[in-house]
mmCIF file of N, CA and C in Angstrom:
data_model
loop_
_atom_site.group_PDB
_atom_site.id
_atom_site.type_symbol
_atom_site.label_atom_id
_atom_site.label_comp_id
_atom_site.label_asym_id
_atom_site.label_seq_id
_atom_site.Cartn_x
_atom_site.Cartn_y
_atom_site.Cartn_z
ATOM 1 N N MET I 1 155.495 5.889 -24.605
ATOM 2 C CA MET I 1 154.818 4.948 -23.761
ATOM 3 C C MET I 1 153.768 5.641 -22.887
ATOM 4 N N LYS I 2 154.071 6.872 -22.390
ATOM 5 C CA LYS I 2 153.134 7.591 -21.554
ATOM 6 C C LYS I 2 151.857 7.906 -22.322
ATOM 7 N N THR I 3 151.952 8.247 -23.590
ATOM 8 C CA THR I 3 150.770 8.576 -24.372
ATOM 9 C C THR I 3 149.840 7.375 -24.466
ATOM 10 N N TYR I 4 150.403 6.191 -24.656
ATOM 11 C CA TYR I 4 149.558 5.003 -24.737
ATOM 12 C C TYR I 4 148.897 4.715 -23.390
ATOM 13 N N LEU I 5 149.632 4.939 -22.319
ATOM 14 C CA LEU I 5 149.079 4.697 -20.989
ATOM 15 C C LEU I 5 147.937 5.669 -20.699
ATOM 16 N N ASN I 6 148.105 6.943 -21.016
ATOM 17 C CA ASN I 6 147.039 7.932 -20.830
ATOM 18 C C ASN I 6 145.810 7.582 -21.677
ATOM 19 N N LYS I 7 146.048 7.155 -22.920
ATOM 20 C CA LYS I 7 144.930 6.784 -23.793
ATOM 21 C C LYS I 7 144.243 5.531 -23.271
ATOM 22 N N ALA I 8 145.004 4.594 -22.737
ATOM 23 C CA ALA I 8 144.419 3.362 -22.204
ATOM 24 C C ALA I 8 143.566 3.665 -20.967
ATOM 25 N N ILE I 9 144.057 4.553 -20.117
ATOM 26 C CA ILE I 9 143.287 4.925 -18.920
ATOM 27 C C ILE I 9 142.000 5.645 -19.336
ATOM 28 N N ALA I 10 142.091 6.583 -20.269
ATOM 29 C CA ALA I 10 140.916 7.303 -20.753
ATOM 30 C C ALA I 10 139.913 6.332 -21.378
ATOM 31 N N PHE I 11 140.424 5.353 -22.125
ATOM 32 C CA PHE I 11 139.554 4.364 -22.762
ATOM 33 C C PHE I 11 138.867 3.490 -21.703
ATOM 34 N N ALA I 12 139.597 3.133 -20.662
ATOM 35 C CA ALA I 12 139.034 2.309 -19.580
ATOM 36 C C ALA I 12 137.929 3.091 -18.841
ATOM 37 N N ILE I 13 138.150 4.367 -18.594
ATOM 38 C CA ILE I 13 137.137 5.192 -17.944
ATOM 39 C C ILE I 13 135.890 5.285 -18.825
ATOM 40 N N LEU I 14 136.094 5.469 -20.112
ATOM 41 C CA LEU I 14 134.984 5.536 -21.051
ATOM 42 C C LEU I 14 134.189 4.231 -21.063
ATOM 43 N N LEU I 15 134.864 3.101 -21.062
ATOM 44 C CA LEU I 15 134.183 1.807 -21.060
ATOM 45 C C LEU I 15 133.384 1.593 -19.777
ATOM 46 N N THR I 16 133.930 1.991 -18.639
ATOM 47 C CA THR I 16 133.181 1.796 -17.389
ATOM 48 C C THR I 16 131.940 2.683 -17.349
ATOM 49 N N SER I 17 131.984 3.850 -17.966
ATOM 50 C CA SER I 17 130.788 4.692 -17.996
ATOM 51 C C SER I 17 129.710 4.058 -18.876
ATOM 52 N N PHE I 18 130.093 3.398 -19.962
ATOM 53 C CA PHE I 18 129.118 2.678 -20.783
ATOM 54 C C PHE I 18 128.514 1.505 -20.015
ATOM 55 N N TYR I 19 129.307 0.863 -19.208
ATOM 56 C CA TYR I 19 128.851 -0.278 -18.436
ATOM 57 C C TYR I 19 127.768 0.134 -17.420
ATOM 58 N N ASN I 20 127.882 1.336 -16.878
ATOM 59 C CA ASN I 20 126.930 1.813 -15.886
ATOM 60 C C ASN I 20 125.652 2.400 -16.506
ATOM 61 N N CYS I 21 125.631 2.662 -17.769
ATOM 62 C CA CYS I 21 124.454 3.228 -18.432
ATOM 63 C C CYS I 21 123.463 2.121 -18.766
ATOM 64 N N THR I 22 122.185 2.499 -18.787
ATOM 65 C CA THR I 22 121.159 1.555 -19.193
ATOM 66 C C THR I 22 120.432 2.122 -20.398
ATOM 67 N N ILE I 23 119.900 1.236 -21.166
ATOM 68 C CA ILE I 23 119.140 1.645 -22.342
ATOM 69 C C ILE I 23 117.676 1.343 -22.065
ATOM 70 N N GLU I 24 116.829 2.393 -22.166
ATOM 71 C CA GLU I 24 115.407 2.222 -21.941
ATOM 72 C C GLU I 24 114.659 2.489 -23.237
ATOM 73 N N SER I 25 113.543 1.805 -23.389
ATOM 74 C CA SER I 25 112.751 2.015 -24.594
ATOM 75 C C SER I 25 112.078 3.378 -24.526
ATOM 76 N N ILE I 26 111.738 3.902 -25.679
ATOM 77 C CA ILE I 26 111.071 5.196 -25.750
ATOM 78 C C ILE I 26 109.694 5.130 -25.089
ATOM 79 N N ASP I 27 109.060 3.941 -25.116
ATOM 80 C CA ASP I 27 107.739 3.791 -24.491
ATOM 81 C C ASP I 27 107.785 4.081 -22.995
ATOM 82 N N SER I 28 108.806 3.565 -22.312
ATOM 83 C CA SER I 28 108.883 3.800 -20.873
ATOM 84 C C SER I 28 109.170 5.266 -20.573
ATOM 85 N N LEU I 29 109.922 5.928 -21.423
ATOM 86 C CA LEU I 29 110.184 7.355 -21.227
ATOM 87 C C LEU I 29 108.908 8.165 -21.435
ATOM 88 N N GLN I 30 108.092 7.788 -22.420
ATOM 89 C CA GLN I 30 106.847 8.506 -22.652
ATOM 90 C C GLN I 30 105.907 8.314 -21.467
ATOM 91 N N ASP I 31 105.835 7.110 -20.891
ATOM 92 C CA ASP I 31 104.986 6.873 -19.722
ATOM 93 C C ASP I 31 105.415 7.743 -18.553
ATOM 94 N N GLN I 32 106.734 7.881 -18.359
ATOM 95 C CA GLN I 32 107.218 8.713 -17.263
ATOM 96 C C GLN I 32 106.830 10.167 -17.466
ATOM 97 N N SER I 33 106.913 10.658 -18.697
ATOM 98 C CA SER I 33 106.560 12.057 -18.932
ATOM 99 C C SER I 33 105.069 12.277 -18.723
ATOM 100 N N ILE I 34 104.236 11.282 -19.045
ATOM 101 C CA ILE I 34 102.802 11.397 -18.803
ATOM 102 C C ILE I 34 102.537 11.484 -17.311
ATOM 103 N N ASP I 35 103.229 10.662 -16.510
ATOM 104 C CA ASP I 35 103.063 10.713 -15.064
ATOM 105 C C ASP I 35 103.439 12.085 -14.519
ATOM 106 N N ILE I 36 104.503 12.650 -15.021
ATOM 107 C CA ILE I 36 104.936 13.971 -14.559
ATOM 108 C C ILE I 36 103.881 15.012 -14.903
ATOM 109 N N ILE I 37 103.317 14.947 -16.097
ATOM 110 C CA ILE I 37 102.273 15.886 -16.490
ATOM 111 C C ILE I 37 101.060 15.724 -15.598
ATOM 112 N N ASN I 38 100.659 14.475 -15.316
ATOM 113 C CA ASN I 38 99.488 14.251 -14.462
ATOM 114 C C ASN I 38 99.719 14.785 -13.060
ATOM 115 N N ILE I 39 100.901 14.635 -12.514
ATOM 116 C CA ILE I 39 101.209 15.164 -11.192
ATOM 117 C C ILE I 39 101.108 16.684 -11.205
ATOM 118 N N GLU I 40 101.649 17.311 -12.252
ATOM 119 C CA GLU I 40 101.583 18.764 -12.350
ATOM 120 C C GLU I 40 100.141 19.224 -12.480
ATOM 121 N N ASP I 41 99.318 18.511 -13.274
ATOM 122 C CA ASP I 41 97.911 18.883 -13.418
ATOM 123 C C ASP I 41 97.176 18.786 -12.096
ATOM 124 N N SER I 42 97.431 17.716 -11.335
ATOM 125 C CA SER I 42 96.715 17.564 -10.068
ATOM 126 C C SER I 42 97.142 18.636 -9.070
ATOM 127 N N GLN I 43 98.380 19.061 -9.119
ATOM 128 C CA GLN I 43 98.821 20.127 -8.230
ATOM 129 C C GLN I 43 98.231 21.463 -8.661
ATOM 130 N N ALA I 44 98.060 21.668 -9.968
ATOM 131 C CA ALA I 44 97.504 22.922 -10.467
ATOM 132 C C ALA I 44 96.025 23.047 -10.110
ATOM 133 N N ASN I 45 95.322 21.899 -9.972
ATOM 134 C CA ASN I 45 93.891 21.925 -9.671
ATOM 135 C C ASN I 45 93.610 21.830 -8.180
ATOM 136 N N THR I 46 94.593 22.109 -7.349
ATOM 137 C CA THR I 46 94.376 22.050 -5.916
ATOM 138 C C THR I 46 93.345 23.092 -5.529
ATOM 139 N N CYS I 47 92.371 22.663 -4.759
ATOM 140 C CA CYS I 47 91.262 23.534 -4.385
ATOM 141 C C CYS I 47 91.281 23.695 -2.878
ATOM 142 N N THR I 48 91.072 24.900 -2.416
ATOM 143 C CA THR I 48 91.025 25.118 -0.974
ATOM 144 C C THR I 48 89.854 26.020 -0.638
ATOM 145 N N GLY I 49 88.965 25.507 0.180
ATOM 146 C CA GLY I 49 87.907 26.313 0.763
ATOM 147 C C GLY I 49 86.797 26.787 -0.144
ATOM 148 N N ILE I 50 86.698 26.272 -1.357
ATOM 149 C CA ILE I 50 85.622 26.687 -2.244
ATOM 150 C C ILE I 50 84.384 25.873 -1.895
ATOM 151 N N SER I 51 83.298 26.539 -1.579
ATOM 152 C CA SER I 51 82.056 25.867 -1.185
ATOM 153 C C SER I 51 81.541 24.979 -2.310
ATOM 154 N N PRO I 52 80.860 23.877 -1.960
ATOM 155 C CA PRO I 52 80.249 23.049 -2.999
ATOM 156 C C PRO I 52 79.169 23.843 -3.728
ATOM 157 N N LYS I 53 78.865 23.404 -4.945
ATOM 158 C CA LYS I 53 77.842 24.103 -5.714
ATOM 159 C C LYS I 53 77.060 23.104 -6.557
ATOM 160 N N ALA I 54 75.864 23.525 -6.949
ATOM 161 C CA ALA I 54 74.988 22.658 -7.729
ATOM 162 C C ALA I 54 74.173 23.492 -8.708
ATOM 163 N N ARG I 55 73.724 22.815 -9.747
ATOM 164 C CA ARG I 55 72.775 23.406 -10.686
ATOM 165 C C ARG I 55 71.971 22.274 -11.315
ATOM 166 N N MET I 56 70.892 22.616 -11.992
ATOM 167 C CA MET I 56 70.079 21.631 -12.694
ATOM 168 C C MET I 56 69.964 22.027 -14.148
ATOM 169 N N THR I 57 70.086 21.025 -15.027
ATOM 170 C CA THR I 57 69.886 21.217 -16.453
ATOM 171 C C THR I 57 68.633 20.445 -16.848
ATOM 172 N N ASN I 58 67.677 21.122 -17.466
ATOM 173 C CA ASN I 58 66.425 20.488 -17.864
ATOM 174 C C ASN I 58 66.468 20.153 -19.350
ATOM 175 N N ASN I 59 66.743 18.879 -19.650
ATOM 176 C CA ASN I 59 66.713 18.395 -21.034
ATOM 177 C C ASN I 59 65.391 17.683 -21.314
ATOM 178 N N GLY I 60 64.422 17.849 -20.432
ATOM 179 C CA GLY I 60 63.124 17.205 -20.572
ATOM 180 C C GLY I 60 62.182 17.998 -21.454
ATOM 181 N N THR I 61 60.906 17.632 -21.350
ATOM 182 C CA THR I 61 59.888 18.253 -22.205
ATOM 183 C C THR I 61 58.917 19.136 -21.426
ATOM 184 N N ILE I 62 59.082 19.174 -20.092
ATOM 185 C CA ILE I 62 58.179 19.962 -19.249
ATOM 186 C C ILE I 62 58.997 20.752 -18.224
ATOM 187 N N PRO I 63 58.458 21.838 -17.682
ATOM 188 C CA PRO I 63 59.172 22.609 -16.653
ATOM 189 C C PRO I 63 59.294 21.803 -15.351
ATOM 190 N N PHE I 64 60.370 22.055 -14.608
ATOM 191 C CA PHE I 64 60.622 21.402 -13.329
ATOM 192 C C PHE I 64 60.988 22.434 -12.278
ATOM 193 N N ASP I 65 60.695 22.084 -11.022
ATOM 194 C CA ASP I 65 61.188 22.830 -9.874
ATOM 195 C C ASP I 65 62.402 22.088 -9.333
ATOM 196 N N PHE I 66 63.394 22.829 -8.869
ATOM 197 C CA PHE I 66 64.626 22.252 -8.339
ATOM 198 C C PHE I 66 64.884 22.873 -6.979
ATOM 199 N N GLU I 67 64.958 22.020 -5.946
ATOM 200 C CA GLU I 67 65.184 22.506 -4.589
ATOM 201 C C GLU I 67 66.384 21.799 -3.976
ATOM 202 N N ILE I 68 67.107 22.547 -3.147
ATOM 203 C CA ILE I 68 68.266 22.020 -2.441
ATOM 204 C C ILE I 68 67.996 22.148 -0.942
ATOM 205 N N TYR I 69 68.145 21.029 -0.211
ATOM 206 C CA TYR I 69 67.907 20.985 1.227
ATOM 207 C C TYR I 69 69.177 20.552 1.949
ATOM 208 N N ASP I 70 69.376 21.032 3.169
ATOM 209 C CA ASP I 70 70.491 20.553 3.980
ATOM 210 C C ASP I 70 70.062 19.274 4.709
ATOM 211 N N SER I 71 70.975 18.703 5.492
ATOM 212 C CA SER I 71 70.709 17.416 6.142
ATOM 213 C C SER I 71 69.597 17.494 7.189
ATOM 214 N N SER I 72 69.291 18.682 7.684
ATOM 215 C CA SER I 72 68.210 18.817 8.666
ATOM 216 C C SER I 72 66.852 19.002 7.995
ATOM 217 N N GLY I 73 66.844 19.049 6.662
ATOM 218 C CA GLY I 73 65.583 19.211 5.935
ATOM 219 C C GLY I 73 65.195 20.642 5.668
ATOM 220 N N SER I 74 66.068 21.579 5.985
ATOM 221 C CA SER I 74 65.780 22.996 5.735
ATOM 222 C C SER I 74 66.096 23.345 4.279
ATOM 223 N N LEU I 75 65.189 24.055 3.661
ATOM 224 C CA LEU I 75 65.373 24.479 2.277
ATOM 225 C C LEU I 75 66.533 25.474 2.196
ATOM 226 N N ILE I 76 67.485 25.192 1.337
ATOM 227 C CA ILE I 76 68.603 26.118 1.103
ATOM 228 C C ILE I 76 68.213 27.105 0.012
ATOM 229 N N ILE I 77 67.730 26.578 -1.119
ATOM 230 C CA ILE I 77 67.291 27.428 -2.231
ATOM 231 C C ILE I 77 66.362 26.622 -3.128
ATOM 232 N N GLY I 78 65.505 27.332 -3.826
ATOM 233 C CA GLY I 78 64.627 26.706 -4.802
ATOM 234 C C GLY I 78 64.667 27.468 -6.110
ATOM 235 N N PHE I 79 64.709 26.734 -7.207
ATOM 236 C CA PHE I 79 64.592 27.299 -8.546
ATOM 237 C C PHE I 79 63.281 26.748 -9.094
ATOM 238 N N TYR I 80 62.368 27.599 -9.469
ATOM 239 C CA TYR I 80 61.028 27.141 -9.834
ATOM 240 C C TYR I 80 60.731 27.425 -11.299
ATOM 241 N N ASN I 81 60.005 26.465 -11.902
ATOM 242 C CA ASN I 81 59.587 26.561 -13.297
ATOM 243 C C ASN I 81 60.790 26.663 -14.249
ATOM 244 N N VAL I 82 61.743 25.745 -14.069
ATOM 245 C CA VAL I 82 62.914 25.695 -14.957
ATOM 246 C C VAL I 82 62.449 25.071 -16.273
ATOM 247 N N LEU I 83 62.444 25.862 -17.312
ATOM 248 C CA LEU I 83 61.887 25.448 -18.599
ATOM 249 C C LEU I 83 62.758 24.409 -19.303
ATOM 250 N N PRO I 84 62.142 23.625 -20.213
ATOM 251 C CA PRO I 84 62.936 22.679 -21.005
ATOM 252 C C PRO I 84 64.040 23.404 -21.781
ATOM 253 N N SER I 85 65.152 22.712 -21.954
ATOM 254 C CA SER I 85 66.329 23.234 -22.686
ATOM 255 C C SER I 85 66.978 24.423 -21.996
ATOM 256 N N THR I 86 66.813 24.537 -20.673
ATOM 257 C CA THR I 86 67.484 25.586 -19.911
ATOM 258 C C THR I 86 68.150 24.967 -18.685
ATOM 259 N N GLN I 87 68.912 25.762 -18.004
ATOM 260 C CA GLN I 87 69.528 25.304 -16.755
ATOM 261 C C GLN I 87 69.535 26.448 -15.754
ATOM 262 N N THR I 88 69.625 26.082 -14.490
ATOM 263 C CA THR I 88 69.689 27.078 -13.429
ATOM 264 C C THR I 88 71.108 27.627 -13.346
ATOM 265 N N ASP I 89 71.268 28.687 -12.592
ATOM 266 C CA ASP I 89 72.603 29.171 -12.269
ATOM 267 C C ASP I 89 73.235 28.216 -11.259
ATOM 268 N N TRP I 90 74.544 28.263 -11.147
ATOM 269 C CA TRP I 90 75.228 27.521 -10.083
ATOM 270 C C TRP I 90 74.857 28.183 -8.758
ATOM 271 N N TYR I 91 74.662 27.369 -7.738
ATOM 272 C CA TYR I 91 74.388 27.905 -6.412
ATOM 273 C C TYR I 91 75.333 27.252 -5.415
ATOM 274 N N SER I 92 76.043 28.053 -4.638
ATOM 275 C CA SER I 92 76.994 27.561 -3.633
ATOM 276 C C SER I 92 76.314 27.461 -2.276
ATOM 277 N N PHE I 93 76.751 26.477 -1.494
ATOM 278 C CA PHE I 93 76.184 26.246 -0.164
ATOM 279 C C PHE I 93 77.257 25.607 0.706
ATOM 280 N N ASP I 94 76.969 25.435 1.991
ATOM 281 C CA ASP I 94 77.940 24.859 2.925
ATOM 282 C C ASP I 94 78.067 23.349 2.725
ATOM 283 N N GLU I 95 79.227 22.813 3.138
ATOM 284 C CA GLU I 95 79.431 21.365 3.104
ATOM 285 C C GLU I 95 78.354 20.683 3.943
ATOM 286 N N ASP I 96 77.829 19.580 3.439
ATOM 287 C CA ASP I 96 76.800 18.856 4.187
ATOM 288 C C ASP I 96 76.338 17.667 3.356
ATOM 289 N N ASN I 97 75.576 16.791 3.993
ATOM 290 C CA ASN I 97 74.853 15.766 3.262
ATOM 291 C C ASN I 97 73.630 16.476 2.691
ATOM 292 N N THR I 98 73.623 16.694 1.394
ATOM 293 C CA THR I 98 72.663 17.582 0.754
ATOM 294 C C THR I 98 71.622 16.774 -0.018
ATOM 295 N N ILE I 99 70.371 17.216 0.059
ATOM 296 C CA ILE I 99 69.276 16.553 -0.639
ATOM 297 C C ILE I 99 68.848 17.447 -1.800
ATOM 298 N N PHE I 100 68.793 16.843 -2.984
ATOM 299 C CA PHE I 100 68.373 17.563 -4.184
ATOM 300 C C PHE I 100 67.029 16.989 -4.631
ATOM 301 N N VAL I 101 66.074 17.860 -4.890
ATOM 302 C CA VAL I 101 64.735 17.423 -5.269
ATOM 303 C C VAL I 101 64.356 18.112 -6.579
ATOM 304 N N VAL I 102 63.879 17.308 -7.551
ATOM 305 C CA VAL I 102 63.282 17.863 -8.772
ATOM 306 C C VAL I 102 61.848 17.367 -8.815
ATOM 307 N N GLU I 103 60.949 18.280 -9.151
ATOM 308 C CA GLU I 103 59.533 17.905 -9.129
ATOM 309 C C GLU I 103 58.735 18.789 -10.062
ATOM 310 N N ASN I 104 57.556 18.282 -10.419
ATOM 311 C CA ASN I 104 56.527 19.067 -11.090
ATOM 312 C C ASN I 104 55.200 18.340 -10.907
ATOM 313 N N ASP I 105 54.132 18.892 -11.454
ATOM 314 C CA ASP I 105 52.800 18.319 -11.243
ATOM 315 C C ASP I 105 52.600 17.001 -11.995
ATOM 316 N N SER I 106 53.344 16.769 -13.076
ATOM 317 C CA SER I 106 53.128 15.594 -13.923
ATOM 318 C C SER I 106 53.983 14.392 -13.543
ATOM 319 N N VAL I 107 55.148 14.639 -12.921
ATOM 320 C CA VAL I 107 56.104 13.571 -12.631
ATOM 321 C C VAL I 107 56.299 13.491 -11.126
ATOM 322 N N GLU I 108 56.345 12.267 -10.597
ATOM 323 C CA GLU I 108 56.578 12.073 -9.164
ATOM 324 C C GLU I 108 57.903 12.713 -8.749
ATOM 325 N N ASP I 109 57.948 13.236 -7.519
ATOM 326 C CA ASP I 109 59.175 13.852 -7.004
ATOM 327 C C ASP I 109 60.356 12.902 -7.172
ATOM 328 N N GLN I 110 61.478 13.452 -7.586
ATOM 329 C CA GLN I 110 62.696 12.670 -7.718
ATOM 330 C C GLN I 110 63.722 13.288 -6.784
ATOM 331 N N LYS I 111 64.276 12.479 -5.874
ATOM 332 C CA LYS I 111 65.192 12.984 -4.856
ATOM 333 C C LYS I 111 66.475 12.179 -4.877
ATOM 334 N N VAL I 112 67.574 12.880 -4.644
ATOM 335 C CA VAL I 112 68.869 12.231 -4.441
ATOM 336 C C VAL I 112 69.585 12.959 -3.313
ATOM 337 N N SER I 113 70.451 12.233 -2.644
ATOM 338 C CA SER I 113 71.230 12.806 -1.549
ATOM 339 C C SER I 113 72.699 12.529 -1.814
ATOM 340 N N HIS I 114 73.522 13.532 -1.631
ATOM 341 C CA HIS I 114 74.966 13.393 -1.816
ATOM 342 C C HIS I 114 75.689 14.139 -0.701
ATOM 343 N N GLN I 115 76.784 13.569 -0.245
ATOM 344 C CA GLN I 115 77.665 14.275 0.677
ATOM 345 C C GLN I 115 78.471 15.258 -0.159
ATOM 346 N N MET I 116 78.193 16.519 -0.003
ATOM 347 C CA MET I 116 78.869 17.551 -0.788
ATOM 348 C C MET I 116 79.971 18.177 0.056
ATOM 349 N N GLU I 117 81.200 18.010 -0.406
ATOM 350 C CA GLU I 117 82.376 18.552 0.270
ATOM 351 C C GLU I 117 82.803 19.838 -0.426
ATOM 352 N N ASN I 118 83.632 20.620 0.252
ATOM 353 C CA ASN I 118 84.223 21.779 -0.413
ATOM 354 C C ASN I 118 84.925 21.313 -1.680
ATOM 355 N N CYS I 119 84.926 22.156 -2.680
ATOM 356 C CA CYS I 119 85.599 21.911 -3.952
ATOM 357 C C CYS I 119 84.901 20.862 -4.813
ATOM 358 N N THR I 120 83.608 20.589 -4.540
ATOM 359 C CA THR I 120 82.859 19.687 -5.409
ATOM 360 C C THR I 120 81.686 20.436 -6.024
ATOM 361 N N GLU I 121 81.206 19.889 -7.138
ATOM 362 C CA GLU I 121 80.034 20.445 -7.800
ATOM 363 C C GLU I 121 79.236 19.296 -8.396
ATOM 364 N N ILE I 122 77.959 19.549 -8.591
ATOM 365 C CA ILE I 122 77.103 18.553 -9.220
ATOM 366 C C ILE I 122 76.161 19.267 -10.167
ATOM 367 N N ASN I 123 76.015 18.708 -11.368
ATOM 368 C CA ASN I 123 75.060 19.206 -12.347
ATOM 369 C C ASN I 123 73.994 18.127 -12.497
ATOM 370 N N LEU I 124 72.856 18.328 -11.849
ATOM 371 C CA LEU I 124 71.758 17.374 -11.945
ATOM 372 C C LEU I 124 71.037 17.610 -13.261
ATOM 373 N N GLU I 125 70.764 16.527 -13.984
ATOM 374 C CA GLU I 125 70.156 16.656 -15.302
ATOM 375 C C GLU I 125 68.851 15.880 -15.393
ATOM 376 N N ILE I 126 67.878 16.503 -16.011
ATOM 377 C CA ILE I 126 66.628 15.843 -16.380
ATOM 378 C C ILE I 126 66.802 15.385 -17.831
ATOM 379 N N ASP I 127 66.572 14.084 -18.088
ATOM 380 C CA ASP I 127 66.757 13.576 -19.449
ATOM 381 C C ASP I 127 65.500 13.806 -20.297
ATOM 382 N N SER I 128 65.538 13.356 -21.543
ATOM 383 C CA SER I 128 64.430 13.590 -22.478
ATOM 384 C C SER I 128 63.148 12.869 -22.066
ATOM 385 N N ASN I 129 63.251 11.880 -21.151
ATOM 386 C CA ASN I 129 62.068 11.179 -20.632
ATOM 387 C C ASN I 129 61.560 11.807 -19.337
ATOM 388 N N ASN I 130 62.065 12.978 -19.007
ATOM 389 C CA ASN I 130 61.687 13.719 -17.793
ATOM 390 C C ASN I 130 62.070 12.980 -16.516
ATOM 391 N N LEU I 131 63.205 12.267 -16.563
ATOM 392 C CA LEU I 131 63.720 11.555 -15.403
ATOM 393 C C LEU I 131 65.077 12.122 -15.008
ATOM 394 N N LEU I 132 65.336 12.124 -13.717
ATOM 395 C CA LEU I 132 66.612 12.598 -13.188
ATOM 396 C C LEU I 132 67.695 11.570 -13.503
ATOM 397 N N THR I 133 68.776 12.008 -14.125
ATOM 398 C CA THR I 133 69.882 11.092 -14.438
ATOM 399 C C THR I 133 70.708 10.836 -13.186
ATOM 400 N N ASN I 134 71.596 9.873 -13.257
ATOM 401 C CA ASN I 134 72.428 9.483 -12.110
ATOM 402 C C ASN I 134 73.699 10.329 -12.078
ATOM 403 N N ALA I 135 73.588 11.572 -11.699
ATOM 404 C CA ALA I 135 74.743 12.466 -11.627
ATOM 405 C C ALA I 135 75.452 12.273 -10.282
ATOM 406 N N GLN I 136 76.780 12.429 -10.286
ATOM 407 C CA GLN I 136 77.598 12.312 -9.091
ATOM 408 C C GLN I 136 78.405 13.595 -8.913
ATOM 409 N N PRO I 137 78.722 13.945 -7.672
ATOM 410 C CA PRO I 137 79.577 15.128 -7.459
ATOM 411 C C PRO I 137 80.936 14.940 -8.130
ATOM 412 N N GLN I 138 81.460 16.018 -8.655
ATOM 413 C CA GLN I 138 82.754 16.034 -9.334
ATOM 414 C C GLN I 138 83.638 17.105 -8.700
ATOM 415 N N GLN I 139 84.927 17.031 -8.990
ATOM 416 C CA GLN I 139 85.854 18.086 -8.568
ATOM 417 C C GLN I 139 85.413 19.389 -9.229
ATOM 418 N N ALA I 140 85.300 20.448 -8.470
ATOM 419 C CA ALA I 140 84.819 21.725 -9.002
ATOM 420 C C ALA I 140 85.801 22.298 -9.992
ATOM 421 N N SER I 141 85.259 22.850 -11.066
ATOM 422 C CA SER I 141 86.097 23.581 -12.021
ATOM 423 C C SER I 141 86.109 25.024 -11.573
ATOM 424 N N ASN I 142 87.283 25.506 -11.247
ATOM 425 C CA ASN I 142 87.403 26.861 -10.694
ATOM 426 C C ASN I 142 86.826 27.813 -11.657
#
């Protein structure tokens, strides 16, 4: 009789553990693992104190000058005669509301202003029609 009682108790414990378990679809488990990966990626890309940076890529048909100004209008740096199918080096500067100017003798000056924070970068591009594209600051790639 004791053996049956022990087996009945063990069976009852086993049944209650099944009652407390839930069954989830594989889709929800895959979504959770994606979230975990995204959290890990965002933590791995944490940036601290890296100055903003900019460069210009000339995909146009004529050379361009590229200048970077701070919010007070002072020239930070200028890259002159950037030939078609080339780009400038990255240039780092202090956080600020920054003005970027591309110009040459044939095309009217093109200016954009962006608030550049630490850990951001912008690649300003001249398209095949010699016009400045609508580039936005991005998280800097270390």
